[in-house]
XYZ file of C-alpha atoms in Angstrom:
435
model
C 68.206 61.912 99.890
C 71.351 63.803 100.958
C 73.697 61.652 103.052
C 74.084 62.994 106.580
C 77.838 63.211 106.293
C 77.482 65.657 103.352
C 74.633 67.740 104.722
C 76.679 70.961 104.667
C 77.178 71.001 100.883
C 78.008 74.487 99.610
C 77.486 76.086 102.977
C 80.473 78.398 102.784
C 79.557 79.929 99.457
C 75.767 80.314 99.537
C 73.903 83.414 98.328
C 72.737 84.232 101.841
C 76.338 84.947 102.689
C 77.323 86.528 99.394
C 77.563 90.061 100.724
C 80.176 89.162 103.335
C 83.938 88.966 102.935
C 85.476 85.500 102.567
C 86.725 85.391 106.163
C 83.474 86.811 107.504
C 81.519 84.265 105.440
C 83.481 81.413 106.980
C 82.979 82.708 110.518
C 79.288 83.431 109.929
C 78.658 80.060 108.265
C 80.401 78.207 111.076
C 78.165 79.939 113.602
C 74.930 79.430 111.635
C 75.537 75.751 110.983
C 76.622 74.927 114.510
C 80.110 73.803 113.545
C 82.938 74.001 116.073
C 84.816 77.272 115.973
C 87.321 77.404 113.119
C 90.839 77.784 114.542
C 93.738 78.578 112.220
C 97.429 79.276 112.678
C 100.220 80.447 110.344
C 103.126 80.861 112.792
C 105.876 78.305 112.106
C 107.081 78.236 115.728
C 106.224 75.240 117.915
C 103.165 75.985 120.018
C 103.078 75.030 123.674
C 101.454 71.627 124.324
C 97.666 71.973 124.606
C 96.487 70.880 128.039
C 93.054 69.231 127.772
C 90.371 71.690 128.952
C 87.842 68.886 129.439
C 87.570 65.117 129.231
C 90.153 62.658 130.599
C 93.533 64.101 131.582
C 96.764 63.270 129.750
C 100.228 64.719 129.158
C 99.941 66.418 125.736
C 102.458 66.231 122.905
C 104.478 69.085 121.493
C 104.304 69.277 117.703
C 107.639 70.267 116.207
C 107.085 73.573 114.358
C 103.353 72.979 114.690
C 100.373 72.948 117.056
C 97.434 70.922 118.373
C 93.862 71.473 117.191
C 91.439 72.587 119.930
C 88.038 70.908 120.202
C 84.699 71.483 121.814
C 82.798 68.980 123.905
C 79.161 68.574 122.864
C 76.905 66.016 124.527
C 79.896 63.867 125.434
C 81.393 63.982 121.919
C 84.671 65.732 121.066
C 84.110 67.860 117.964
C 86.919 69.118 115.725
C 86.849 71.310 112.619
C 89.440 70.789 109.874
C 89.583 72.997 106.777
C 91.576 71.812 103.749
C 92.853 74.905 101.963
C 95.777 76.511 100.110
C 98.383 77.808 102.569
C 101.753 79.492 102.609
C 104.463 77.839 104.703
C 107.903 79.177 105.521
C 110.251 76.241 104.858
C 113.107 78.153 106.543
C 114.003 81.841 106.739
C 114.412 82.995 103.145
C 111.903 80.612 101.538
C 108.107 80.414 101.547
C 106.249 77.632 99.713
C 102.692 77.708 98.369
C 101.210 74.436 99.615
C 97.934 72.790 100.574
C 97.240 72.203 104.243
C 94.680 72.298 107.013
C 93.675 75.281 109.159
C 96.334 77.611 107.801
C 99.366 75.316 107.864
C 101.067 72.351 106.257
C 101.073 69.907 107.879
C 97.766 70.518 109.550
C 97.381 70.647 113.324
C 97.954 67.543 115.427
C 94.756 65.906 116.673
C 95.002 64.564 120.240
C 92.338 62.342 121.763
C 91.988 59.682 124.459
C 91.231 56.013 123.988
C 87.467 55.627 124.193
C 86.662 59.209 123.105
C 83.636 59.596 120.859
C 84.661 61.873 117.992
C 82.952 64.042 115.415
C 85.258 65.701 112.874
C 83.923 68.290 110.439
C 86.074 68.618 107.306
C 85.468 71.649 105.087
C 87.003 71.682 101.609
C 88.387 74.990 100.331
C 90.596 73.331 97.734
C 89.906 73.588 93.995
C 89.217 69.822 93.737
C 87.492 67.099 95.727
C 89.276 65.605 98.718
C 88.727 63.194 101.624
C 90.465 62.451 104.929
C 91.792 58.982 105.677
C 92.463 58.344 109.365
C 95.645 56.313 108.916
C 95.955 53.410 111.359
C 92.565 53.843 113.036
C 90.082 51.087 113.769
C 86.738 52.548 112.726
C 83.557 51.804 110.754
C 84.340 51.196 107.096
C 82.231 54.144 105.971
C 84.467 56.529 107.960
C 87.742 55.368 106.374
C 87.950 58.252 103.907
C 88.719 56.571 100.564
C 87.127 58.470 97.674
C 84.818 56.337 95.564
C 85.195 53.269 97.783
C 83.881 54.283 101.211
C 82.502 57.757 100.412
C 82.003 60.311 97.687
C 84.743 62.919 97.515
C 84.201 66.122 99.473
C 83.565 68.649 96.704
C 84.935 72.208 96.879
C 82.770 74.246 99.237
C 81.387 71.142 100.944
C 81.729 70.013 104.564
C 81.829 66.323 105.464
C 81.311 64.846 108.940
C 83.300 61.847 110.157
C 82.179 60.081 113.344
C 83.922 57.244 115.165
C 85.341 56.200 118.534
C 89.082 56.277 119.263
C 89.538 52.588 119.919
C 93.302 52.121 120.122
C 96.046 54.145 121.830
C 99.043 55.041 119.696
C 100.607 57.298 117.089
C 98.811 57.817 113.777
C 98.327 60.367 111.011
C 95.675 61.702 108.656
C 95.880 62.475 104.953
C 93.689 62.461 101.826
C 92.769 59.358 99.858
C 91.717 61.383 96.794
C 94.215 62.457 94.121
C 96.847 61.442 96.651
C 99.894 62.082 94.497
C 98.942 65.723 94.040
C 97.394 66.418 97.417
C 100.130 64.865 99.570
C 102.842 66.291 97.296
C 101.263 69.672 98.073
C 101.537 69.028 101.831
C 98.042 67.868 102.822
C 98.600 65.751 105.962
C 98.690 65.864 109.761
C 99.630 63.907 112.915
C 97.236 62.112 115.253
C 97.892 60.897 118.818
C 95.522 58.734 120.849
C 96.509 58.682 124.522
C 95.692 55.729 126.791
C 92.726 56.345 129.059
C 94.018 57.259 132.547
C 91.717 54.705 134.163
C 93.081 51.944 131.890
C 96.887 52.386 131.660
C 98.389 50.585 128.686
C 100.864 47.883 129.818
C 103.336 48.781 127.030
C 103.008 52.583 126.930
C 105.104 54.303 129.588
C 104.736 57.781 131.011
C 107.300 60.154 129.518
C 108.583 63.607 130.451
C 108.745 64.991 126.899
C 106.514 63.864 124.036
C 107.218 65.267 120.547
C 105.657 64.468 117.173
C 106.404 65.388 113.562
C 105.940 64.135 110.008
C 108.571 63.546 107.341
C 107.597 65.155 104.036
C 109.374 66.235 100.858
C 108.912 68.675 98.001
C 110.307 69.317 94.546
C 110.414 73.095 94.204
C 112.636 74.644 91.551
C 115.055 77.329 92.803
C 113.246 80.643 92.572
C 109.803 78.998 92.520
C 107.350 78.488 95.381
C 104.959 75.707 94.298
C 105.902 71.999 94.324
C 106.037 69.918 91.169
C 103.464 67.265 91.988
C 104.473 64.620 89.408
C 107.925 64.031 90.903
C 108.409 60.425 91.980
C 111.738 60.339 93.883
C 113.944 63.225 92.767
C 112.880 65.719 95.447
C 115.136 68.627 96.391
C 113.622 69.704 99.731
C 113.493 67.146 102.541
C 111.533 68.450 105.492
C 110.132 67.735 108.942
C 106.667 69.206 109.266
C 107.352 71.207 106.082
C 110.434 72.823 107.628
C 114.052 72.360 106.531
C 117.164 73.057 108.582
C 117.911 75.652 109.848
C 114.152 76.250 110.081
C 113.550 73.120 112.196
C 113.515 73.977 115.890
C 115.815 72.121 118.294
C 114.318 69.572 120.681
C 115.209 70.813 124.168
C 115.031 68.380 127.080
C 116.157 68.125 130.697
C 118.934 65.709 131.608
C 117.334 62.504 132.879
C 114.061 63.044 130.994
C 112.390 60.109 129.319
C 111.762 61.415 125.809
C 109.343 60.074 123.208
C 109.577 61.028 119.531
C 106.590 60.156 117.322
C 107.671 60.258 113.657
C 105.535 59.565 110.588
C 106.740 59.212 106.997
C 104.578 60.528 104.157
C 107.367 60.967 101.607
C 108.016 58.649 98.648
C 111.062 56.917 100.178
C 112.372 55.520 103.452
C 114.325 57.513 106.054
C 116.908 56.041 108.478
C 116.531 58.437 111.423
C 119.729 58.616 113.486
C 120.321 60.039 116.969
C 123.815 60.937 118.163
C 125.056 60.381 121.697
C 122.319 58.149 123.131
C 120.519 54.902 122.386
C 116.774 54.543 121.927
C 114.222 51.784 121.485
C 111.286 51.607 119.086
C 108.319 51.410 121.446
C 105.467 51.698 118.968
C 104.314 51.763 115.364
C 101.060 52.777 113.720
C 100.036 49.180 114.423
C 100.294 49.719 118.165
C 102.708 49.521 121.079
C 105.689 47.154 120.821
C 105.944 44.773 123.822
C 109.179 45.273 125.809
C 110.255 41.707 124.958
C 110.385 42.694 121.247
C 112.494 45.839 121.686
C 116.252 46.306 121.357
C 118.611 49.292 121.617
C 119.247 51.288 118.459
C 120.779 54.561 117.332
C 119.160 54.451 113.866
C 115.727 53.245 112.809
C 114.452 53.082 109.259
C 110.986 54.548 108.756
C 109.337 53.263 105.599
C 106.799 55.023 103.415
C 103.455 55.329 105.175
C 104.858 54.191 108.525
C 104.900 55.717 111.999
C 107.656 54.992 114.489
C 107.545 55.852 118.175
C 111.040 55.932 119.715
C 112.026 56.559 123.330
C 115.290 57.308 125.099
C 116.634 58.554 128.416
C 118.370 61.906 127.889
C 121.315 61.120 130.160
C 124.135 62.802 128.202
C 124.407 66.585 128.246
C 125.221 68.297 124.983
C 123.904 69.258 121.569
C 123.196 65.972 119.795
C 122.393 65.737 116.085
C 119.139 64.100 115.019
C 118.851 63.558 111.275
C 118.058 61.322 108.340
C 121.148 59.288 107.513
C 120.663 59.579 103.757
C 123.240 62.277 103.112
C 121.338 64.074 100.364
C 118.337 64.353 102.715
C 120.338 66.768 104.890
C 120.845 69.269 102.060
C 118.614 71.966 100.556
C 117.822 72.775 96.906
C 120.324 70.188 95.762
C 121.134 69.879 92.048
C 121.438 66.180 91.240
C 123.311 66.591 87.939
C 126.366 68.439 89.297
C 129.572 66.629 88.246
C 132.231 65.651 90.783
C 135.033 68.222 90.498
C 137.385 66.954 93.220
C 140.995 67.437 92.049
C 140.035 69.531 89.017
C 141.941 72.830 88.866
C 139.298 75.353 87.791
C 141.163 78.622 88.372
C 141.840 79.480 84.718
C 138.365 78.291 83.753
C 136.760 80.405 86.463
C 138.538 83.526 85.213
C 137.376 82.961 81.630
C 133.820 82.071 82.581
C 133.691 85.095 84.882
C 134.041 87.320 81.840
C 130.911 85.739 80.327
C 128.912 85.015 83.492
C 129.238 87.669 86.199
C 129.429 86.241 89.736
C 130.397 82.780 88.430
C 131.968 80.756 91.254
C 134.025 77.631 90.727
C 133.563 75.035 93.444
C 134.183 71.411 94.312
C 137.931 71.173 93.669
C 138.543 70.215 97.300
C 135.066 68.863 98.103
C 131.848 70.749 98.845
C 132.405 71.926 102.419
C 133.327 75.326 101.034
C 129.658 75.660 100.113
C 128.918 75.957 103.831
C 131.516 78.687 104.269
C 130.792 80.970 101.327
C 127.926 83.243 100.465
C 126.900 83.132 96.835
C 124.064 84.762 94.928
C 120.877 82.704 94.991
C 117.564 83.051 93.176
C 114.832 84.656 95.238
C 112.953 82.308 97.571
C 115.756 79.718 97.548
C 117.682 78.162 100.445
C 121.442 77.519 100.405
C 122.314 73.878 99.740
C 124.432 73.671 102.929
C 123.840 76.134 105.724
C 123.535 76.749 109.449
C 126.116 77.902 111.962
C 127.319 76.549 115.299
C 129.744 77.615 118.020
C 132.687 76.234 116.029
C 131.730 77.463 112.557
C 129.485 76.397 109.678
C 127.283 73.348 110.297
C 126.943 72.672 106.575
C 123.575 70.941 106.793
C 120.036 71.388 105.543
C 116.891 69.356 105.076
C 116.076 66.698 107.684
C 118.408 67.825 110.453
C 117.860 69.135 113.955
C 119.523 69.100 117.375
C 118.485 67.439 120.633
C 119.692 69.793 123.365
C 120.138 68.069 126.732
C 120.706 70.369 129.699
C 120.913 69.686 133.431
C 119.505 73.108 134.341
C 116.444 73.047 132.066
C 113.267 73.206 134.116
C 110.463 70.645 133.694
C 108.117 71.804 130.948
C 110.572 74.413 129.671
C 111.023 74.089 125.904
C 113.047 77.256 125.297
C 116.315 76.967 123.356
C 119.137 77.241 125.931
C 121.693 78.226 123.289
C 124.889 76.358 122.358
C 126.255 73.786 124.755
C 129.136 75.102 126.880
C 131.855 72.511 126.201
C 134.653 72.048 128.732
C 137.661 74.030 127.529
C 139.710 70.945 126.717
C 137.047 69.418 124.467
C 136.361 70.370 120.867
C 138.902 73.154 120.613
C 142.393 71.734 120.346
C 143.638 70.600 116.937
C 146.852 68.610 116.787
């Protein structure tokens, strides 16, 4: 007997649909089998928060350089459709990576639900190998936990699996495969999940906020000039990203002065990340284990997010300006970094550079005075490769990359307006005079 959760085996490749194009097959199969409409997105810009069209009301999150998955309501059940598939993702202007993701992007779309929602999630596999989805941090029946071989058979290529459970606990979570994890997560297969408190049962430790933003920390090892990650890398990654975007491809977080801001951050890399905010203090108000009681909170400007952990931080944006938000591991704020480059500080390379230039056209000596010059110069790069240090600001090169963005606090930003207001207008006497 075919298990109910695998009843759509092979549906997207059957002979009845063989005469149709691949995209037409998918659309036609979705319609014939009664699945929710398949929604995909490739645009790397942050989509506007998705206001709930039905069900309990809540203030939706904004996914940094991402989007929220729509659903349909059927007989009181929220139904979603995820498709695991190869995707192309722009890491930043000048580089596109060939990854695995959901519904056209890596990471996949954020799933937003309300505590108490009954859920039905269809997962279609368009990957070349079996996969599953583990609903990280959720309380659910054991058979819905998504661990290949232990709680279910893997979802074979061309197969659709159905997961059904009730959202039992409000908080910040994520989803990712529990099948060939090292390859599949190294290829970018993951997504964020937010369960909002039910409006009729406010959570005593979850406050209302004005701005709610979520993103995942992920990392890749992609050789300069290449586009596909090396999946056997353990720690020596060279691209450190938020939602598969590296600075300057990560959008700024724009908020109104006085806003209460919540950042929901999940770590699916292979190492920890001390996330640091300039200019303001925050508190850790939640983890993937639930909300933190106020009595257990303390002010911070840096919080370490371990592997497989979610952290929910909140702050009052009461200082105008452009404030850095970044991982405090220095090499995590650089792109395409070579780890075997010797330290050349104090080494006079001028004669050497002239001689090498005769053998290697365009050879550039660097590092005699430090590496900041890397942010100021333009040098030839392989195709599809980001500069190691890049970005520009009102006072010159920023010299960053990787896990770096800017929280822009403005007094004149309207509620609900997420548009980049441009550089902060410093008072004339600040930031300009050098003694």
